[in-house]
Amino acid sequence: MSIVVVGTVAFDTVETPFGHGENVLGGSATYFSTSASFFTDVSLVAVVGEDFPLEHVDFLQSRNIDTTGLQRIPGKTFHWSGRYGYDLNEAQTLDTQLNVLRDFQPNLPESYRDAEYLFLANIDPDLQMQVLEQVRNPKLVACDTMNFWISSKPESLKKVLQKVDIVVINEGEARQFTGEANLVKAARQIIALGCKRLVIKRGEYGVLMFTADSVFAAPAYPLEEVFDPTGAGDTFAGGFMGYLANTGDLSEEGLRQAIVIGSVMASFNVEDFSLERMKRLEYPEIETRFKDFRSLTSFSNIAIK
Ligand code: AMP
């Protein structure tokens, strides 16, 4: 099965305690599609400017990502600058230049409109809605967002959240969106808007997956070296959705397995700057880390008297 993703393809300028990257390849759709491409076919909907190097498009195509929906229009590519302190969980946005994103009209190629899996990655919620309206009969729709859109377009965002099956969001954003400090209560509020499931990403503390009456928790893979957390959330979502599209198993068990695959993919991405680790990643490494993850979280069921 194939996935359609709409999101940003970007230049990022990132500072972490371990280094600095200027105008490196980034963007929510870039990280998502690269990660998902290890499991399924991915079709990308995004916009770049005339300054976007062809070598980045070649990279996406080398991962078998369909770039028919990647528009190149006059102007500059979307640019995000951020900084991380020693607490690598929360990025501080220094600057967001929307550039070509301001005039972007996401018209889906005809071949994308029958997609069964749709991911509305972090982008303007009005654009997320436009894409959602063009896909005819999706089996599963999930979306992400970020503080920038929660503050600037809360009403548009609310409409998107009401129309999707799964919301994938950071813990800080779940708190900001609901004004509720307790994550369990924040989750209840977001689910009450109408989505069936909520996945809350908690950086090095792992992931929580909520339905109206269940919770599943997965830790993050404990790494000795984390260089750049940029894109971890999108890489997680790419692994999660890519695996679901691959297996077609939307049962509780299948979704839990997908959460772990997403966590495995994110754990690789943070090991180097930009998409450098994903460019070197080989499928057998994913299988090995998945097995390590199983032993990390496995324990026996003892009777307590
Ligand atoms: P994350 O997975 O949350 O770390 O996503 C990081 C990516 O999101 C970066 O590569 C940025 O280019 C992209 N990004 C940053 N701000 C925005 C925004 N306001 N809208 C869409 N994408 C963004």
Coordinates of C-alpha atoms and ligand atoms in Angstrom, one line a residue:
M1 CA 0.0 0.0 0.0
S2 CA 1.2 3.5 -0.6
I3 CA 1.2 6.6 1.5
V4 CA 0.6 10.2 0.5
V5 CA 2.3 12.8 2.7
V6 CA 1.9 16.6 2.7
G7 CA 4.4 18.7 4.7
T8 CA 7.4 20.8 4.4
V9 CA 10.6 20.3 2.4
A10 CA 13.0 22.7 4.0
F11 CA 16.3 24.2 4.6
D12 CA 17.1 24.0 8.3
T13 CA 19.7 25.9 10.3
V14 CA 20.2 23.9 13.5
E15 CA 22.4 24.4 16.6
T16 CA 22.8 21.7 19.2
P17 CA 25.5 21.4 22.0
F18 CA 27.3 19.0 19.6
G19 CA 27.5 21.0 16.4
H20 CA 25.9 23.3 13.9
G21 CA 24.3 22.8 10.5
E22 CA 23.5 25.7 8.1
N23 CA 20.9 25.4 5.4
V24 CA 20.9 21.6 5.7
L25 CA 18.1 19.4 4.2
G26 CA 15.1 19.2 6.5
G27 CA 11.3 19.6 6.6
S28 CA 8.5 17.5 8.0
A29 CA 7.7 15.7 4.7
T30 CA 11.4 15.0 4.0
Y31 CA 11.9 13.2 7.3
F32 CA 8.6 11.4 7.2
S33 CA 8.9 10.2 3.6
T34 CA 12.5 9.0 4.0
S35 CA 11.6 7.0 7.1
A36 CA 8.4 5.5 5.6
S37 CA 10.2 4.6 2.4
F38 CA 11.9 1.7 4.3
F39 CA 8.5 0.0 4.5
T40 CA 6.3 1.2 1.7
D41 CA 5.8 3.4 -1.4
V42 CA 5.5 7.1 -0.6
S43 CA 4.2 10.0 -2.6
L44 CA 5.2 13.5 -1.6
V45 CA 3.2 16.7 -1.7
A46 CA 5.3 19.8 -0.9
V47 CA 6.8 23.0 -2.4
V48 CA 10.3 24.2 -2.8
G49 CA 11.8 27.4 -4.3
E50 CA 14.2 27.9 -7.2
D51 CA 17.1 27.7 -4.7
F52 CA 16.5 24.0 -3.8
P53 CA 19.3 21.8 -5.1
L54 CA 18.5 19.0 -7.4
E55 CA 20.8 16.7 -5.4
H56 CA 18.2 16.7 -2.6
V57 CA 15.4 15.7 -5.0
D58 CA 17.8 13.0 -6.4
F59 CA 18.2 11.7 -2.8
L60 CA 14.4 11.5 -2.3
Q61 CA 14.0 9.7 -5.6
S62 CA 16.9 7.3 -4.7
R63 CA 14.6 6.2 -1.8
N64 CA 11.9 5.5 -4.4
I65 CA 9.8 8.4 -3.2
D66 CA 7.4 9.7 -5.8
T67 CA 8.1 13.4 -6.2
T68 CA 5.5 14.2 -8.9
G69 CA 3.7 16.2 -6.2
L70 CA 6.8 18.2 -5.3
Q71 CA 6.2 21.7 -6.8
R72 CA 9.1 24.1 -7.6
I73 CA 7.8 27.7 -7.7
P74 CA 9.6 31.1 -8.0
G75 CA 10.9 32.2 -4.6
K76 CA 12.9 30.8 -1.7
T77 CA 12.4 27.5 0.0
F78 CA 10.8 27.3 3.5
H79 CA 13.5 27.9 6.1
W80 CA 13.5 27.0 9.8
S81 CA 16.2 27.9 12.4
G82 CA 16.2 26.2 15.8
R83 CA 18.4 25.6 18.7
Y84 CA 18.6 22.7 21.3
G85 CA 20.2 23.0 24.7
Y86 CA 21.5 20.0 26.7
D87 CA 17.9 19.1 27.2
L88 CA 17.4 17.8 23.7
N89 CA 13.7 17.2 24.1
E90 CA 12.5 20.7 23.1
A91 CA 13.6 22.8 20.1
Q92 CA 13.7 26.5 20.5
T93 CA 12.5 28.0 17.2
L94 CA 14.7 31.0 16.4
D95 CA 13.2 31.9 13.0
T96 CA 10.6 30.6 10.6
Q97 CA 10.6 31.9 7.1
L98 CA 7.6 30.6 5.2
N99 CA 8.7 31.9 1.8
V100 CA 7.2 29.7 -1.0
L101 CA 4.8 28.1 1.6
R102 CA 2.8 31.3 1.5
D103 CA 1.6 30.8 -2.1
F104 CA 1.5 27.0 -2.1
Q105 CA -1.6 25.4 -3.6
P106 CA -1.4 21.7 -3.0
N107 CA -3.0 20.2 -6.1
L108 CA -2.7 16.5 -5.8
P109 CA -1.7 14.6 -9.0
E110 CA -4.6 12.3 -10.1
S111 CA -2.5 9.2 -9.2
Y112 CA -2.3 10.4 -5.5
R113 CA -6.1 10.7 -5.0
D114 CA -6.8 7.1 -4.3
A115 CA -4.2 6.8 -1.6
E116 CA -5.3 4.5 1.3
Y117 CA -2.9 6.0 3.8
L118 CA -2.6 9.8 4.2
F119 CA -0.2 11.7 6.5
L120 CA -0.8 15.4 7.1
A121 CA 2.7 16.3 8.4
N122 CA 3.5 19.5 10.1
I123 CA 2.4 22.3 7.7
D124 CA -0.2 25.1 7.6
P125 CA -3.5 23.4 8.8
D126 CA -5.4 25.1 5.9
L127 CA -3.1 23.2 3.5
Q128 CA -3.6 20.0 5.5
M129 CA -7.3 20.4 5.0
Q130 CA -7.0 21.1 1.3
V131 CA -5.1 17.9 0.8
L132 CA -7.5 15.9 3.0
E133 CA -10.4 17.1 0.8
Q134 CA -8.7 15.8 -2.4
V135 CA -8.1 12.2 -1.3
R136 CA -11.2 10.1 -2.1
N137 CA -11.5 7.3 0.3
P138 CA -8.5 6.9 2.6
K139 CA -8.3 3.9 5.0
L140 CA -6.3 5.8 7.6
V141 CA -5.5 9.5 8.0
A142 CA -3.1 10.8 10.6
C143 CA -1.8 14.3 11.3
D144 CA 0.9 16.2 13.1
T145 CA 1.3 19.8 14.0
M146 CA 3.5 22.2 15.9
N147 CA 3.4 25.2 18.3
F148 CA 3.8 27.7 15.4
W149 CA 0.4 26.6 13.9
I150 CA -1.3 26.1 17.4
S151 CA -0.6 29.7 18.1
S152 CA -1.2 31.2 14.6
K153 CA -4.2 29.0 13.3
P154 CA -5.9 27.3 16.3
E155 CA -9.4 27.2 14.6
S156 CA -8.1 25.7 11.3
L157 CA -6.1 23.2 13.3
K158 CA -9.2 22.1 15.3
K159 CA -11.1 21.4 12.1
V160 CA -8.3 19.2 10.9
L161 CA -8.1 17.3 14.2
Q162 CA -11.8 16.6 14.0
K163 CA -11.4 14.9 10.6
V164 CA -8.5 12.5 11.1
D165 CA -8.2 9.0 12.7
I166 CA -4.9 9.5 14.5
V167 CA -3.3 12.7 15.9
V168 CA 0.5 12.5 16.4
I169 CA 1.7 15.4 18.5
N170 CA 4.6 16.4 21.0
E171 CA 3.8 16.5 24.7
G172 CA 4.6 20.2 24.9
E173 CA 2.2 20.8 22.0
A174 CA -0.6 18.7 23.6
R175 CA -0.3 20.8 26.7
Q176 CA -0.2 24.1 24.7
F177 CA -3.2 23.1 22.6
T178 CA -5.4 22.1 25.5
G179 CA -4.1 24.5 28.2
E180 CA -3.9 21.3 30.4
A181 CA -0.7 20.4 32.2
N182 CA -1.6 16.8 32.9
L183 CA -1.0 14.7 29.8
V184 CA -3.7 12.1 30.5
K185 CA -6.3 14.9 30.8
A186 CA -4.9 16.7 27.7
A187 CA -5.2 13.4 25.8
R188 CA -8.9 13.0 26.8
Q189 CA -9.6 16.6 25.6
I190 CA -8.0 16.0 22.2
I191 CA -9.7 12.6 21.7
A192 CA -13.0 14.3 22.7
L193 CA -12.6 16.5 19.6
G194 CA -13.3 13.5 17.4
C195 CA -10.1 11.6 16.5
K196 CA -10.0 7.9 17.5
R197 CA -6.4 7.8 18.7
L198 CA -3.8 10.1 20.0
V199 CA 0.0 9.5 19.9
I200 CA 2.0 11.7 22.2
K201 CA 5.7 11.9 21.5
R202 CA 7.8 12.6 24.6
G203 CA 11.4 12.7 23.1
E204 CA 13.8 10.7 25.2
Y205 CA 10.9 9.6 27.5
G206 CA 9.2 7.7 24.6
V207 CA 5.7 7.6 23.3
L208 CA 2.2 7.3 24.7
M209 CA -0.7 6.0 22.6
F210 CA -4.2 6.8 23.8
T211 CA -7.7 5.7 22.8
A212 CA -10.8 6.7 24.7
D213 CA -10.3 3.6 26.9
S214 CA -6.7 2.4 26.6
V215 CA -3.1 3.6 26.9
F216 CA 0.0 2.1 25.5
A217 CA 3.5 3.3 26.5
A218 CA 6.8 2.6 24.7
P219 CA 10.2 4.0 25.9
A220 CA 12.7 5.7 23.7
Y221 CA 15.7 3.5 22.7
P222 CA 18.4 4.5 25.2
L223 CA 21.3 5.9 23.1
E224 CA 24.7 6.9 24.3
E225 CA 25.1 9.5 21.6
V226 CA 22.4 11.9 20.4
F227 CA 23.6 14.6 18.0
D228 CA 20.5 16.2 16.5
P229 CA 16.9 15.6 17.5
T230 CA 15.6 17.5 14.5
G231 CA 13.1 15.4 12.6
A232 CA 12.8 12.7 15.3
G233 CA 9.0 13.2 15.4
D234 CA 8.6 13.0 11.7
T235 CA 10.9 10.1 11.4
F236 CA 8.9 8.4 14.1
A237 CA 5.6 9.1 12.3
G238 CA 7.2 7.8 9.0
G239 CA 8.1 4.5 10.6
F240 CA 4.7 4.2 12.3
M241 CA 2.6 4.9 9.2
G242 CA 5.0 3.2 6.8
Y243 CA 4.8 0.0 8.8
L244 CA 1.0 0.2 9.1
A245 CA 0.7 0.7 5.3
N246 CA 3.1 -2.3 4.8
T247 CA 1.1 -4.7 7.0
G248 CA -2.4 -3.3 6.7
D249 CA -2.9 -4.4 10.3
L250 CA -4.8 -1.7 12.1
S251 CA -5.6 -3.9 15.1
E252 CA -4.4 -2.7 18.6
E253 CA -1.5 -5.2 18.4
G254 CA -0.6 -4.0 14.9
L255 CA -0.6 -0.3 16.0
R256 CA 1.5 -1.1 19.1
Q257 CA 4.1 -2.8 16.8
A258 CA 4.0 0.2 14.6
I259 CA 4.7 2.5 17.6
V260 CA 7.9 0.5 18.3
I261 CA 9.0 0.6 14.6
G262 CA 8.5 4.4 14.7
S263 CA 10.6 4.6 17.9
V264 CA 13.3 2.5 16.2
M265 CA 13.4 4.8 13.2
A266 CA 13.6 7.9 15.3
S267 CA 16.4 6.4 17.4
F268 CA 18.6 6.2 14.2
N269 CA 17.7 9.7 13.0
V270 CA 19.0 11.5 16.1
E271 CA 22.5 9.8 15.7
D272 CA 23.6 12.4 13.2
F273 CA 22.8 15.8 11.7
S274 CA 20.0 16.4 9.2
L275 CA 19.2 13.2 7.3
E276 CA 22.8 11.9 7.3
R277 CA 22.1 8.8 9.4
M278 CA 19.0 7.9 7.4
K279 CA 21.1 8.1 4.2
R280 CA 23.4 5.5 5.6
L281 CA 20.8 3.3 7.2
E282 CA 20.4 -0.3 6.0
Y283 CA 17.3 -2.5 6.6
P284 CA 19.1 -5.2 8.7
E285 CA 20.0 -2.5 11.2
I286 CA 16.3 -1.8 11.7
E287 CA 15.7 -5.5 12.4
T288 CA 18.5 -5.7 14.9
R289 CA 17.4 -2.6 16.8
F290 CA 13.8 -3.9 16.8
K291 CA 15.0 -7.1 18.5
D292 CA 17.0 -5.0 21.0
F293 CA 13.9 -3.0 21.7
R294 CA 12.0 -6.2 22.5
S295 CA 14.5 -7.3 25.1
L296 CA 14.6 -3.8 26.5
T297 CA 10.9 -3.9 27.3
S298 CA 10.3 -7.6 28.0
F299 CA 9.7 -8.9 31.5
S300 CA 7.8 -11.9 33.0
N301 CA 4.5 -11.9 34.6
I302 CA 4.9 -12.7 38.2
A303 CA 2.2 -13.5 40.8
I304 CA 2.2 -10.9 43.6
K305 CA 0.7 -12.2 46.8
Ligands
AMP1 P1 10.4 17.5 14.2 O1 10.2 16.1 13.8 O2 9.3 18.1 15.0 O3 11.8 17.7 14.9 O4 10.4 18.4 12.9 C1 11.5 19.1 12.4 C2 11.2 19.6 11.0 O5 10.1 20.5 11.0 C3 12.4 20.5 10.6 O6 13.2 19.9 9.6 C4 11.7 21.8 10.0 O7 12.1 22.1 8.7 C5 10.2 21.5 10.1 N1 9.5 22.7 10.6 C6 9.8 23.6 11.5 N2 8.9 24.5 11.8 C7 7.8 24.2 10.9 C8 6.5 24.7 10.7 N3 6.1 25.8 11.4 N4 5.7 24.1 9.8 C9 6.2 23.0 9.2 N5 7.4 22.4 9.3 C10 8.2 23.0 10.2

